[in-house]
PDB file of C-alpha atoms in Angstrom:
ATOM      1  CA  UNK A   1     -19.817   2.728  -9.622  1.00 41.00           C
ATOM      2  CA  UNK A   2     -19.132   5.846  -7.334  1.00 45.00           C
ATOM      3  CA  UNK A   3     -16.963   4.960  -4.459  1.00 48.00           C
ATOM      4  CA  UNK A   4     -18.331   5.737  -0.500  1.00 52.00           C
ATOM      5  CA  UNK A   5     -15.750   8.569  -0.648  1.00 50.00           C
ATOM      6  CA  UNK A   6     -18.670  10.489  -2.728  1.00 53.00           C
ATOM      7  CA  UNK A   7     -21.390  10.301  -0.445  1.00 51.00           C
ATOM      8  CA  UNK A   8     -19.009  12.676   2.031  1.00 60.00           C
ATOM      9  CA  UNK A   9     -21.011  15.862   3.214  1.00 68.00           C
ATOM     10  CA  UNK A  10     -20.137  18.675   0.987  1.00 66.00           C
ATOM     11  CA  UNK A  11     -19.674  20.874   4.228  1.00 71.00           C
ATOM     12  CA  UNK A  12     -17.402  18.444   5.421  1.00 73.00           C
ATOM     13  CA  UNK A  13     -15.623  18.376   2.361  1.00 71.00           C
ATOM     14  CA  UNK A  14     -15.057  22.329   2.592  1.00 71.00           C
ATOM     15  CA  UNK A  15     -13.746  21.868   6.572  1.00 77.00           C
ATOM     16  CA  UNK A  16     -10.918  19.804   5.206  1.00 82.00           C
ATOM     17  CA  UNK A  17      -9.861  22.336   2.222  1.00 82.00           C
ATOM     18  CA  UNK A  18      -6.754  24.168   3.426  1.00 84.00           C
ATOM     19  CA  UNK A  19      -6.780  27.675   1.484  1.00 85.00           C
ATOM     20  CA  UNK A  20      -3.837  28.764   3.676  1.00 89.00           C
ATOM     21  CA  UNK A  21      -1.080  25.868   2.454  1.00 89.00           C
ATOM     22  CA  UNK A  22      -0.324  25.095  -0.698  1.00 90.00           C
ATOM     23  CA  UNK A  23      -0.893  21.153  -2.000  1.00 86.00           C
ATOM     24  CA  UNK A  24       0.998  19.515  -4.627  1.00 86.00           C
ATOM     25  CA  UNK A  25      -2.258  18.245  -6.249  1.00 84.00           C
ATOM     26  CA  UNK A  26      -3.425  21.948  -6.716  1.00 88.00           C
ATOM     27  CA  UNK A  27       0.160  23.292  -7.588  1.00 91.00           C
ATOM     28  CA  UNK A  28       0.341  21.143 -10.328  1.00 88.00           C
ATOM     29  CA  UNK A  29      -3.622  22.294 -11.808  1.00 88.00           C
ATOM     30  CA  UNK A  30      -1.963  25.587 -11.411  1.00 91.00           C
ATOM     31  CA  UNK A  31       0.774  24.032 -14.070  1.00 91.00           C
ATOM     32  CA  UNK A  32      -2.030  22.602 -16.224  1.00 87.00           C
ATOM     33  CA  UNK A  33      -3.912  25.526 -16.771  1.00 84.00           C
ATOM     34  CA  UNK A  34      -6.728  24.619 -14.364  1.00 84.00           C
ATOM     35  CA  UNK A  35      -8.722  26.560 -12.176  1.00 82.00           C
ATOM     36  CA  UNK A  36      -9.247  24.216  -9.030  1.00 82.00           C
ATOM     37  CA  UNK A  37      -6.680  26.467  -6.889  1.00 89.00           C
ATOM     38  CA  UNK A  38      -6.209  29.143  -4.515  1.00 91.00           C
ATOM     39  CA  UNK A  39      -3.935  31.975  -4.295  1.00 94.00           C
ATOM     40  CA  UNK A  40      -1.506  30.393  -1.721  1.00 94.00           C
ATOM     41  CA  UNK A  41      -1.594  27.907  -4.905  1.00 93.00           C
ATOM     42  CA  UNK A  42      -0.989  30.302  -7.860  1.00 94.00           C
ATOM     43  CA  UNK A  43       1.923  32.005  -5.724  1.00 94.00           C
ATOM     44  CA  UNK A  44       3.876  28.779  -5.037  1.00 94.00           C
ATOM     45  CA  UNK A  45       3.610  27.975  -8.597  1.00 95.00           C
ATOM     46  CA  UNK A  46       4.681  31.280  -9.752  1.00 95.00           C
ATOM     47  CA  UNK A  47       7.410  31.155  -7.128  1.00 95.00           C
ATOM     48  CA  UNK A  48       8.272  27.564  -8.720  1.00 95.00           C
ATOM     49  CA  UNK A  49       8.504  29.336 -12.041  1.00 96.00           C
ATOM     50  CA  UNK A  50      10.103  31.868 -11.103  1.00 95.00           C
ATOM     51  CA  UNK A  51      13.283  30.064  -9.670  1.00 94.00           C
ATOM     52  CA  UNK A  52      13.056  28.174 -13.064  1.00 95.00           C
ATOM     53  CA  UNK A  53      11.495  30.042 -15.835  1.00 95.00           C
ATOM     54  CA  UNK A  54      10.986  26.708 -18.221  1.00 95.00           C
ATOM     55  CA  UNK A  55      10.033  24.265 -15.120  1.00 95.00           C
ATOM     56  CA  UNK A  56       6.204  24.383 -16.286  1.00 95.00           C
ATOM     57  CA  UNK A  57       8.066  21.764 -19.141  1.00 96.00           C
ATOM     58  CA  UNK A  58       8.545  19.198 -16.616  1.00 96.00           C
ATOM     59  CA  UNK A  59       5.030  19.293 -15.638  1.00 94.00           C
ATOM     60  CA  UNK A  60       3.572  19.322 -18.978  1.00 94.00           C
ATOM     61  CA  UNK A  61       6.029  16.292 -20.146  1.00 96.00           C
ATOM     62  CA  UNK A  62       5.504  14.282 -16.992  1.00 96.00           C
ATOM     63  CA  UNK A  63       1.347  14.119 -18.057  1.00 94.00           C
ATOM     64  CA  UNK A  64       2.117  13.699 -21.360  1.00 96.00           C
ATOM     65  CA  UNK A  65       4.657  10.979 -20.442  1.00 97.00           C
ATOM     66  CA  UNK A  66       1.575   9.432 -18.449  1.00 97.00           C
ATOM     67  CA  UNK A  67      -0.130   9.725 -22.039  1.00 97.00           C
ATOM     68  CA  UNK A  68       2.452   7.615 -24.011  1.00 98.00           C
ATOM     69  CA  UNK A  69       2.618   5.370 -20.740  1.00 98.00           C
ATOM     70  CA  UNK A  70      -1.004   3.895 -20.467  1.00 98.00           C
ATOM     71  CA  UNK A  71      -1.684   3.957 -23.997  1.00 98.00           C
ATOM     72  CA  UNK A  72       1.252   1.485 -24.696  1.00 98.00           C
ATOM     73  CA  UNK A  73       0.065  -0.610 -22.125  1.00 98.00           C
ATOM     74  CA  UNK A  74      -3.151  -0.785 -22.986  1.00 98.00           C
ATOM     75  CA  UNK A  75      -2.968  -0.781 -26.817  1.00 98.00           C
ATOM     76  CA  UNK A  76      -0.206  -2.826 -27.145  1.00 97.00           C
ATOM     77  CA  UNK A  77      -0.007  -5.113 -23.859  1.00 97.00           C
ATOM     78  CA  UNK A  78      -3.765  -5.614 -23.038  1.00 98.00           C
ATOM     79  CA  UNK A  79      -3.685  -4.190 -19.928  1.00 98.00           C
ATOM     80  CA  UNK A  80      -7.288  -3.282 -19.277  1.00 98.00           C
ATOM     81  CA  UNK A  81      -7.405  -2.534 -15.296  1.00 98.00           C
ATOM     82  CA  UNK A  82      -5.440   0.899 -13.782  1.00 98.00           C
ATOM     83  CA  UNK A  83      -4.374   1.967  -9.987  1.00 98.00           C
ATOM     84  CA  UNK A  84      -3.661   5.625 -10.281  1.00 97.00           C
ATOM     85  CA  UNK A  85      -2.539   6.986  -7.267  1.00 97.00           C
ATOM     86  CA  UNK A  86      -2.086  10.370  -6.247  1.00 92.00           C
ATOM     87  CA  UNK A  87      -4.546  11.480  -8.898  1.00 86.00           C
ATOM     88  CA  UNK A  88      -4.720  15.214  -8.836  1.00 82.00           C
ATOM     89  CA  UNK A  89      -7.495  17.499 -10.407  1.00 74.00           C
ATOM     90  CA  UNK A  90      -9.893  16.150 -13.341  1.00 72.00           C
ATOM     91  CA  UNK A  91      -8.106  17.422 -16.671  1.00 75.00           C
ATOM     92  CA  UNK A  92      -7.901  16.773 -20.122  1.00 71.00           C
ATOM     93  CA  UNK A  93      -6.339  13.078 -20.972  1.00 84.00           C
ATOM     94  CA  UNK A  94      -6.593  11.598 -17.107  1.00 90.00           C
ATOM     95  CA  UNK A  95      -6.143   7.947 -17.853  1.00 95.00           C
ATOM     96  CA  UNK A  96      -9.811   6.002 -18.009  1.00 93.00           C
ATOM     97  CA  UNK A  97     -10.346   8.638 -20.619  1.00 92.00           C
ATOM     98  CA  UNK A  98      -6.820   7.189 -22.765  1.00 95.00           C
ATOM     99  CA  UNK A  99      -7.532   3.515 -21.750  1.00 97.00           C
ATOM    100  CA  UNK A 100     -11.439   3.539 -22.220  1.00 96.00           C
ATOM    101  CA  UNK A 101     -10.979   4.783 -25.635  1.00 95.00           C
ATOM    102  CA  UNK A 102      -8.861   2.191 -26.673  1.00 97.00           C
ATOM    103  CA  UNK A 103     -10.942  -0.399 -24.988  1.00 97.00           C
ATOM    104  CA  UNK A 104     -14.174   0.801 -23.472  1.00 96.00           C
ATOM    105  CA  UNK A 105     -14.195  -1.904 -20.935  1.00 97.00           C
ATOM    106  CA  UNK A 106     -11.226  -0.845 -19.355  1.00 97.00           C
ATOM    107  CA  UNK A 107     -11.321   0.307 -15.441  1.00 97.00           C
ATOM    108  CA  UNK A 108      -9.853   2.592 -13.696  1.00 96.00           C
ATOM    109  CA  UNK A 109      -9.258   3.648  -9.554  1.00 96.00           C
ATOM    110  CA  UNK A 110      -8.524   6.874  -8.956  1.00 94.00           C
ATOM    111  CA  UNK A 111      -6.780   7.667  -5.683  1.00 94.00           C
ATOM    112  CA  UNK A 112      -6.067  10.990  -3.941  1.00 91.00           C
ATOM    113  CA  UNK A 113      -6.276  12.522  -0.111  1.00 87.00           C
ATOM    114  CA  UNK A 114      -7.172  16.450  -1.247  1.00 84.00           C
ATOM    115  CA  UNK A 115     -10.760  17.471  -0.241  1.00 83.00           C
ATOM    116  CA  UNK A 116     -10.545  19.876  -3.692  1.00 83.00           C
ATOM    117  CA  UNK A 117      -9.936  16.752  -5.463  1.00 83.00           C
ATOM    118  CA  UNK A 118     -12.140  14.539  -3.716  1.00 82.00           C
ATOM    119  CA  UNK A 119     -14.881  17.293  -4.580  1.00 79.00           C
ATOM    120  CA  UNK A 120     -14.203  17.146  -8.131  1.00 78.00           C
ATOM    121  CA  UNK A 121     -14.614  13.107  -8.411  1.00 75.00           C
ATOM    122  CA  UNK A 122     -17.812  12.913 -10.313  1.00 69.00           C
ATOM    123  CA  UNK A 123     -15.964  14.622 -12.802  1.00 69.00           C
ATOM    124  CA  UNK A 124     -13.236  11.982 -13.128  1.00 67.00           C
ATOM    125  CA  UNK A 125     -15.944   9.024 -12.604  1.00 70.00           C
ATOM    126  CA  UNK A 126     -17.517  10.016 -15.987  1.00 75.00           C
ATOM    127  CA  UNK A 127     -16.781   6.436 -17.719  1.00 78.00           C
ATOM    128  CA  UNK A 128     -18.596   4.827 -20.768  1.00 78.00           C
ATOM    129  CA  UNK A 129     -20.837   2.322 -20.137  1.00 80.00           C
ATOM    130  CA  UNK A 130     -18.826  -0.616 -20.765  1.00 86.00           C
ATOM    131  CA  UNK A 131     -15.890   0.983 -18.555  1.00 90.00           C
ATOM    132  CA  UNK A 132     -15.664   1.092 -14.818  1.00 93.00           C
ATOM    133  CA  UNK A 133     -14.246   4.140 -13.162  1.00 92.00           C
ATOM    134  CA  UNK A 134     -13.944   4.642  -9.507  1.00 92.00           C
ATOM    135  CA  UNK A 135     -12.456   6.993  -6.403  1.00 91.00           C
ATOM    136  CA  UNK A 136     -10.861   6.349  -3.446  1.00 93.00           C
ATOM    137  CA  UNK A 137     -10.305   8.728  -0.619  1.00 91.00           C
ATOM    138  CA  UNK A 138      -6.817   8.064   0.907  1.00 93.00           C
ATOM    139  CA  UNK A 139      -3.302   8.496   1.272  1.00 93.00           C
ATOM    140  CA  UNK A 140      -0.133   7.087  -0.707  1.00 96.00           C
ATOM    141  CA  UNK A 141       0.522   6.568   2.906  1.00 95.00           C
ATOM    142  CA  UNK A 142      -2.472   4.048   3.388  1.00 96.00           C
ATOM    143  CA  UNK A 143      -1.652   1.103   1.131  1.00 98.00           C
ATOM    144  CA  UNK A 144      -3.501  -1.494   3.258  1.00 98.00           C
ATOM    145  CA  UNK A 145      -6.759   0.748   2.709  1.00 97.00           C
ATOM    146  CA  UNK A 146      -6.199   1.853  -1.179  1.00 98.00           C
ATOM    147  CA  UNK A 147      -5.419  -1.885  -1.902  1.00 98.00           C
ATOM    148  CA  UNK A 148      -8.799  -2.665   0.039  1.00 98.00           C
ATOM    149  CA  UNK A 149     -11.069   0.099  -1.703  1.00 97.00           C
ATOM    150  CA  UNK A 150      -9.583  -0.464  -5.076  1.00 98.00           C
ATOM    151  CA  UNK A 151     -10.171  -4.452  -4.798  1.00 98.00           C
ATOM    152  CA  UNK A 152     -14.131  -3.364  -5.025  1.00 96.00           C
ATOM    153  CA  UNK A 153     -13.778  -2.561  -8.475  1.00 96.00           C
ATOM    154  CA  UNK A 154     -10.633  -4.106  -9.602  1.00 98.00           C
ATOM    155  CA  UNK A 155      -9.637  -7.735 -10.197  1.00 98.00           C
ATOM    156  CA  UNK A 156      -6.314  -8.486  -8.090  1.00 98.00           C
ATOM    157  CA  UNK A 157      -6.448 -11.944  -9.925  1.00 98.00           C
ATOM    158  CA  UNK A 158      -5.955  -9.936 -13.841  1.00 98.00           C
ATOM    159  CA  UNK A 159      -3.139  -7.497 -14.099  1.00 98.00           C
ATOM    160  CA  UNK A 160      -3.540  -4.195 -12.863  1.00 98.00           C
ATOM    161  CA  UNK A 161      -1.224  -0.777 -13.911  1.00 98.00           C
ATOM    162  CA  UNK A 162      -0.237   0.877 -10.650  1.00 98.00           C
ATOM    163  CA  UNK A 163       0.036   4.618 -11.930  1.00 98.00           C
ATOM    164  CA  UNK A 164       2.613   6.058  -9.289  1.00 98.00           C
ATOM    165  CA  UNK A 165       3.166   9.522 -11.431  1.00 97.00           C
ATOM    166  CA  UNK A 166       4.886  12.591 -10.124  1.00 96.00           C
ATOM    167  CA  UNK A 167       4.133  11.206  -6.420  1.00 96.00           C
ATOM    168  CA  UNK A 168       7.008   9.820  -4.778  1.00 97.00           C
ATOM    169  CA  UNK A 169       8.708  12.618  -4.108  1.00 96.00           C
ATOM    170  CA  UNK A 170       6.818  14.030  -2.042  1.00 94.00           C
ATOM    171  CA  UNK A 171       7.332  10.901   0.193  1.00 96.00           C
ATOM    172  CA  UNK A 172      11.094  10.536   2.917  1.00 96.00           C
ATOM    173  CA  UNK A 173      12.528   7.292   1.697  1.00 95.00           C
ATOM    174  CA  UNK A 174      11.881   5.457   4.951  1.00 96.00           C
ATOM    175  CA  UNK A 175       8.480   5.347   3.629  1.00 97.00           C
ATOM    176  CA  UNK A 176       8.651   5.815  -0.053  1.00 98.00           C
ATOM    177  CA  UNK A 177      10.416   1.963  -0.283  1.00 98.00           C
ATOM    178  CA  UNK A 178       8.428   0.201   2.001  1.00 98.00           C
ATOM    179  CA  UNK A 179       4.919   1.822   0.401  1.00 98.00           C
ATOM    180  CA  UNK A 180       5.864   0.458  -3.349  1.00 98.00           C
ATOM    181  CA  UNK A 181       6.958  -2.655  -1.859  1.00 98.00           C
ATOM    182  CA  UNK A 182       3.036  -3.043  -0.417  1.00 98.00           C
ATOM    183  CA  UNK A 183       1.812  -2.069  -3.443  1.00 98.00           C
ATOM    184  CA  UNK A 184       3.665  -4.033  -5.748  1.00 98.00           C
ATOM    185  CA  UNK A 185       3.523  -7.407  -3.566  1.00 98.00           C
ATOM    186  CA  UNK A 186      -0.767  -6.906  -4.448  1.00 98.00           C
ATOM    187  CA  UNK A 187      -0.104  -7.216  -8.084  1.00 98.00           C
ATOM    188  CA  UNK A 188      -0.344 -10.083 -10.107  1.00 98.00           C
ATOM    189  CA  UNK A 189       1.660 -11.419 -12.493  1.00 98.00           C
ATOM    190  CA  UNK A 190       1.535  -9.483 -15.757  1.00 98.00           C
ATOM    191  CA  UNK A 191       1.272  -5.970 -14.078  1.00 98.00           C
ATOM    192  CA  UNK A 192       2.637  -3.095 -14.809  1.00 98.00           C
ATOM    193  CA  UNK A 193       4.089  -0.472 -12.921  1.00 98.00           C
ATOM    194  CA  UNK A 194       4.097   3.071 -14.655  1.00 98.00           C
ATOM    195  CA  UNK A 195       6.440   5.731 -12.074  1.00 98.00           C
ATOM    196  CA  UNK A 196       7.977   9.120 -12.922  1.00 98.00           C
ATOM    197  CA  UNK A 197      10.257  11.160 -10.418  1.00 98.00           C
ATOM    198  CA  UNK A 198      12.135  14.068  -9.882  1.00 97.00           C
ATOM    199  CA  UNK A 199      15.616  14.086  -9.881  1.00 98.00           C
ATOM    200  CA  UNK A 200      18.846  16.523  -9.612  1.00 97.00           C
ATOM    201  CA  UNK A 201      20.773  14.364 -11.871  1.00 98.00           C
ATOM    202  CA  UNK A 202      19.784  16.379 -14.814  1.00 96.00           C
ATOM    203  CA  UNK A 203      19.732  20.193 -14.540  1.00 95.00           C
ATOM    204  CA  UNK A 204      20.548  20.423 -10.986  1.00 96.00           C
ATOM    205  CA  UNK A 205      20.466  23.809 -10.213  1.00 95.00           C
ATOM    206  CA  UNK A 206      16.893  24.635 -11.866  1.00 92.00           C
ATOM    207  CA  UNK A 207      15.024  21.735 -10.047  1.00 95.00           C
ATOM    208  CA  UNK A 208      16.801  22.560  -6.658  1.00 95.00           C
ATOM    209  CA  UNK A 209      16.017  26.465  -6.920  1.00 93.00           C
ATOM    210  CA  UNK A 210      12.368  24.940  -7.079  1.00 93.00           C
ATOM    211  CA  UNK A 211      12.832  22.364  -4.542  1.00 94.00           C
ATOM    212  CA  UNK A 212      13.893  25.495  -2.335  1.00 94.00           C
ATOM    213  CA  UNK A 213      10.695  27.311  -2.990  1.00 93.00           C
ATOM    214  CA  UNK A 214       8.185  24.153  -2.311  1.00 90.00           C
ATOM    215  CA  UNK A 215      10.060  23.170   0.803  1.00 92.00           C
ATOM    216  CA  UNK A 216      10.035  26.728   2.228  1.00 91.00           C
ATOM    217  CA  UNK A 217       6.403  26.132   1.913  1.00 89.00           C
ATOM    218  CA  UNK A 218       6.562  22.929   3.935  1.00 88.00           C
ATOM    219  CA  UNK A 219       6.433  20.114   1.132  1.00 89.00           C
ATOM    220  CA  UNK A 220       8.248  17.335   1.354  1.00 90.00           C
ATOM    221  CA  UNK A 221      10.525  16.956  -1.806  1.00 92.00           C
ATOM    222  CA  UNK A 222      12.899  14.437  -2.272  1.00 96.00           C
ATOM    223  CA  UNK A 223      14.801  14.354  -5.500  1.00 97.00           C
ATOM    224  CA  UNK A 224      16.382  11.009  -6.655  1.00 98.00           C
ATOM    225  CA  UNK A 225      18.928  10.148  -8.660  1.00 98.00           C
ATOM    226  CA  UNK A 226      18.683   7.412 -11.239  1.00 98.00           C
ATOM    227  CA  UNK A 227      19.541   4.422  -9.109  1.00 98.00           C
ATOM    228  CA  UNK A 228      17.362   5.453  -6.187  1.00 98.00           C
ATOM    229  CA  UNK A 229      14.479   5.557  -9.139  1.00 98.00           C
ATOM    230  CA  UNK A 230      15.202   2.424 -10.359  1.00 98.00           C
ATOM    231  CA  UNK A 231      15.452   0.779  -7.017  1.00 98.00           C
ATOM    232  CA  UNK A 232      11.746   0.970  -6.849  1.00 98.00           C
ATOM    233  CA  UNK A 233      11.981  -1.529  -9.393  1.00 98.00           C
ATOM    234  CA  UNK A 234      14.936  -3.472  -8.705  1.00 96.00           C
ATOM    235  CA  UNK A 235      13.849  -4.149  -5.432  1.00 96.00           C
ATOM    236  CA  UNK A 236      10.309  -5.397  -6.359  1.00 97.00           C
ATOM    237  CA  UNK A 237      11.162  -7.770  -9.088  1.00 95.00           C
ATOM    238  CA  UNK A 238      10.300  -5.496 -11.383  1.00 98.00           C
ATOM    239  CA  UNK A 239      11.145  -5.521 -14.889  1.00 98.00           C
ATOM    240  CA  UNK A 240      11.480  -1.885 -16.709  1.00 98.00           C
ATOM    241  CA  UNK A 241      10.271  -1.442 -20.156  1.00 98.00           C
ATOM    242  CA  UNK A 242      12.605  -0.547 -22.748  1.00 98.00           C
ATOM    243  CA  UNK A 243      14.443   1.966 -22.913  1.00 98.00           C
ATOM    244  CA  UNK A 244      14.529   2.038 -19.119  1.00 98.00           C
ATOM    245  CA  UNK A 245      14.153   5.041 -16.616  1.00 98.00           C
ATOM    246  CA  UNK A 246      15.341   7.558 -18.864  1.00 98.00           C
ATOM    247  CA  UNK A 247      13.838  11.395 -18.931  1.00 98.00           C
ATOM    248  CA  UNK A 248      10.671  11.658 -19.270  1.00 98.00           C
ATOM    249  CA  UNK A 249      10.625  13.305 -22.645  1.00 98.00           C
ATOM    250  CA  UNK A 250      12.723  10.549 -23.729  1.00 98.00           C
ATOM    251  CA  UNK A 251      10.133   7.727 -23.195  1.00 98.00           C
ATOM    252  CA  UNK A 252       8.683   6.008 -26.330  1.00 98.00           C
ATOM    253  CA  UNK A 253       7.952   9.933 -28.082  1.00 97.00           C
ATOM    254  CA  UNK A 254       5.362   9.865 -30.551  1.00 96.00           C
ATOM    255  CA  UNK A 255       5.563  13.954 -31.825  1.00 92.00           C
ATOM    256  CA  UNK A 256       2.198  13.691 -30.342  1.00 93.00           C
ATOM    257  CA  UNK A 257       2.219  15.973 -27.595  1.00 90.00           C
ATOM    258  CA  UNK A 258      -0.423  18.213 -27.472  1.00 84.00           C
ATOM    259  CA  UNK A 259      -0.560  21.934 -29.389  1.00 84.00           C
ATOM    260  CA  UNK A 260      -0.383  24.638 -27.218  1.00 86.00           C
ATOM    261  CA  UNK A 261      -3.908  26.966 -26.900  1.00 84.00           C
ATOM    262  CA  UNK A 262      -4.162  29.808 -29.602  1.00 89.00           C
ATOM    263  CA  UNK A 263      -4.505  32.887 -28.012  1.00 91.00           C
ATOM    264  CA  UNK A 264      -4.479  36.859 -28.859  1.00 94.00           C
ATOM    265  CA  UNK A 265      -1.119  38.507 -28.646  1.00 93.00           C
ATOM    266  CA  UNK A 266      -3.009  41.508 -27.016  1.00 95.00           C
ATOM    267  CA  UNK A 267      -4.685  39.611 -24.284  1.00 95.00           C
ATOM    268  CA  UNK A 268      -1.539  37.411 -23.873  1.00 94.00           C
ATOM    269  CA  UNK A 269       0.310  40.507 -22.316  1.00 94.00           C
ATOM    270  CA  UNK A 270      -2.036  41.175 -20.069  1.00 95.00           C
ATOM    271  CA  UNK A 271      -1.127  38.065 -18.268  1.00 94.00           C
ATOM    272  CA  UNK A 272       0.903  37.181 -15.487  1.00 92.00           C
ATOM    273  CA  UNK A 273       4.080  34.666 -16.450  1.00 93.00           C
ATOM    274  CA  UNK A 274       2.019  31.345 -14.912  1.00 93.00           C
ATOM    275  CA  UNK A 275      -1.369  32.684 -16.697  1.00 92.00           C
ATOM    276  CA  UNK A 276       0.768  32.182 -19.640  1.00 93.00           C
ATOM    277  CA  UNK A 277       2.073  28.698 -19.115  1.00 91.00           C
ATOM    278  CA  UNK A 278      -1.191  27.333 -20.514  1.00 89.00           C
ATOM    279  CA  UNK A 279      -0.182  28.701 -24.000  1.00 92.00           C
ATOM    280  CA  UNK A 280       3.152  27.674 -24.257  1.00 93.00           C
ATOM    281  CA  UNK A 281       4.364  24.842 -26.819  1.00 93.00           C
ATOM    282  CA  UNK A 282       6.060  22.081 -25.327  1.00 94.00           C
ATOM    283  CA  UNK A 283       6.917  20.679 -28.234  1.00 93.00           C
ATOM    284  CA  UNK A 284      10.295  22.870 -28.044  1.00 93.00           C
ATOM    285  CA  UNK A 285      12.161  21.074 -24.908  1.00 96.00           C
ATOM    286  CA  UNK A 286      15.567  20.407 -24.865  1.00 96.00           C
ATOM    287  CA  UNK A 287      17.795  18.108 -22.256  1.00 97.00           C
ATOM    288  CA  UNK A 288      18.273  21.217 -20.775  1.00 96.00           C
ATOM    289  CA  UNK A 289      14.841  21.578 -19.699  1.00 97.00           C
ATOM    290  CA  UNK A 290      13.676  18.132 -18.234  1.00 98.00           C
ATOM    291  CA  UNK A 291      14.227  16.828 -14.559  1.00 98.00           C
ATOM    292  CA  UNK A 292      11.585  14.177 -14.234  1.00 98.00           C
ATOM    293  CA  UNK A 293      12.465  10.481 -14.827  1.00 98.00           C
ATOM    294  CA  UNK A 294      10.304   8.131 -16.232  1.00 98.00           C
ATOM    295  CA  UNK A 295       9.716   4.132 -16.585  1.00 98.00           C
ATOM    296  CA  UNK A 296       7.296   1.566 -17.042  1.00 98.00           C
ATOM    297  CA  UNK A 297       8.044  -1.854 -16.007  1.00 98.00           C
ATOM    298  CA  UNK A 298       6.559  -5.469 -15.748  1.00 98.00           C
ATOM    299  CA  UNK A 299       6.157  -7.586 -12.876  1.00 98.00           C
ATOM    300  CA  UNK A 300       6.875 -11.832 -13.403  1.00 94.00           C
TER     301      UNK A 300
END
């Protein structure tokens, strides 16, 4: 059930790509080990990693995080309808692919406002056939018209997971607040919220030597502490999941975060350091290393 946002004129698509600004969506393919970026892309990453040398850990833990997050709640609360905005490129787990294999009828919205992303869709909006999977073209900023699009596909009467992953901080809180409160006050009883977030509570210095380096670039970045992370919650109604907002490596672990890519020694040095991100284990992260919080929660 492709969304209107497909039938967009590929030219037009193009127009709207930016190859001279870095976007968070594309920074963080960068991360993955994808190849849906540009340079000014690669260089903010590499800039990111530069100011902190293990930071590629808090993007590999925040998706796998988003893992262990929807396949609780689908395996193990029955929640079989998702919200996931601020998407980012197609990659390897996105969530229909986690929730339609544990139950094939599961479905899935997909929302993001990048023209590289929006290109990409048919690649995220290959569901089974018993699943539904879906795309909506538009800002975290629009909740009015994601709540709209997404109610073509979802049920607003059943629970739905609203997936707000590694988003809000790109978002000034006079907006961030009043854009989960929208959000939220959609949702049934029974749904779930599943958020992670930056924060300087951690390792301070690492994540704002990177903050530095994206804002010089003209991101917004707001880091959080814990309460201001949990006050997405608290002021919602929202019940968290044990154990809470903790760090994001911390959440329900399973020791089944993925294995890094095998690769030659000899054609590993002839890579740059973020060329070699995609081979490294992160299955050796310490405290030290983490500055993403992460939480599900229930709404009553």
């Amino acid at each position: 059930m492709p969304g209107d946002a497909l039938s967009q004129d590929p030219a037009e698509l193009r127009r709207r790509i930016d190859t001279t600004k870095a976007h968070p969506a594309r920074v963080y393919d960068v991360f993955l080990g994808g190849k849906d970026n540009y340079p000014v892309d690669r260089n903010a990453a590499a800039a990111a990693l530069a100011a902190n040398p293990r930071g590629y850990l808090d993007v590999r833990h925040n998706r796998d995080f988003l893992r262990r997050a929807v396949t609780t709640l689908t395996r193990e609360d029955g929640i079989r309808q998702y919200l996931d905005i601020g998407t980012g490129l197609p990659t390897q787990e996105n969530v229909h692919q986690i929730a339609q294999r544990i139950d094939p009828t599961s479905r899935v919205v997909y929302v993001d406002n990048d023209p590289v992303v929006l290109a990409h869709a048919r690649a995220l909006l290959t569901s089974g056939a018993e699943g539904v999977t879906d795309y909506v073209d538009a800002d975290l900023k629009q909740p009015a018209q994601i709540l709209r699009d997404a109610a073509k596909t979802l049920d607003f009467d059943q629970p739905v997971a609203l997936v707000l992953v590694a988003i809000l901080h790109f978002i000034e809180d006079d907006e961030a607040y009043p854009i989960v409160r929208d959000l939220v006050k959609a949702l049934p009883s029974g749904s779930r919220v599943v958020l992670s977030h930056l924060t300087e509570d951690l390792n301070a210095e690492n994540v704002r030597a990177v903050q530095r380096t994206y804002t010089e670039r003209g991101f917004t970045f707001v880091l959080r502490s814990r309460a201001e992370v949990e006050r997405f919650f608290t002021e919602n109604g929202l019940e968290p999941d044990e154990p809470g907002v903790v760090p994001v490596h911390h959440w329900r672990p399973d020791g089944a975060a993925p294995a890094p890519e095998v690769a030659d020694p000899g054609y590993l040095a002839t890579l740059d350091d973020i060329e070699k991100v995609r081979y490294r284990d992160i299955n050796d992260v310490t405290d030290a290393d983490i500055n993403v919080y992460g939480a599900t929660a229930v709404k009553r």
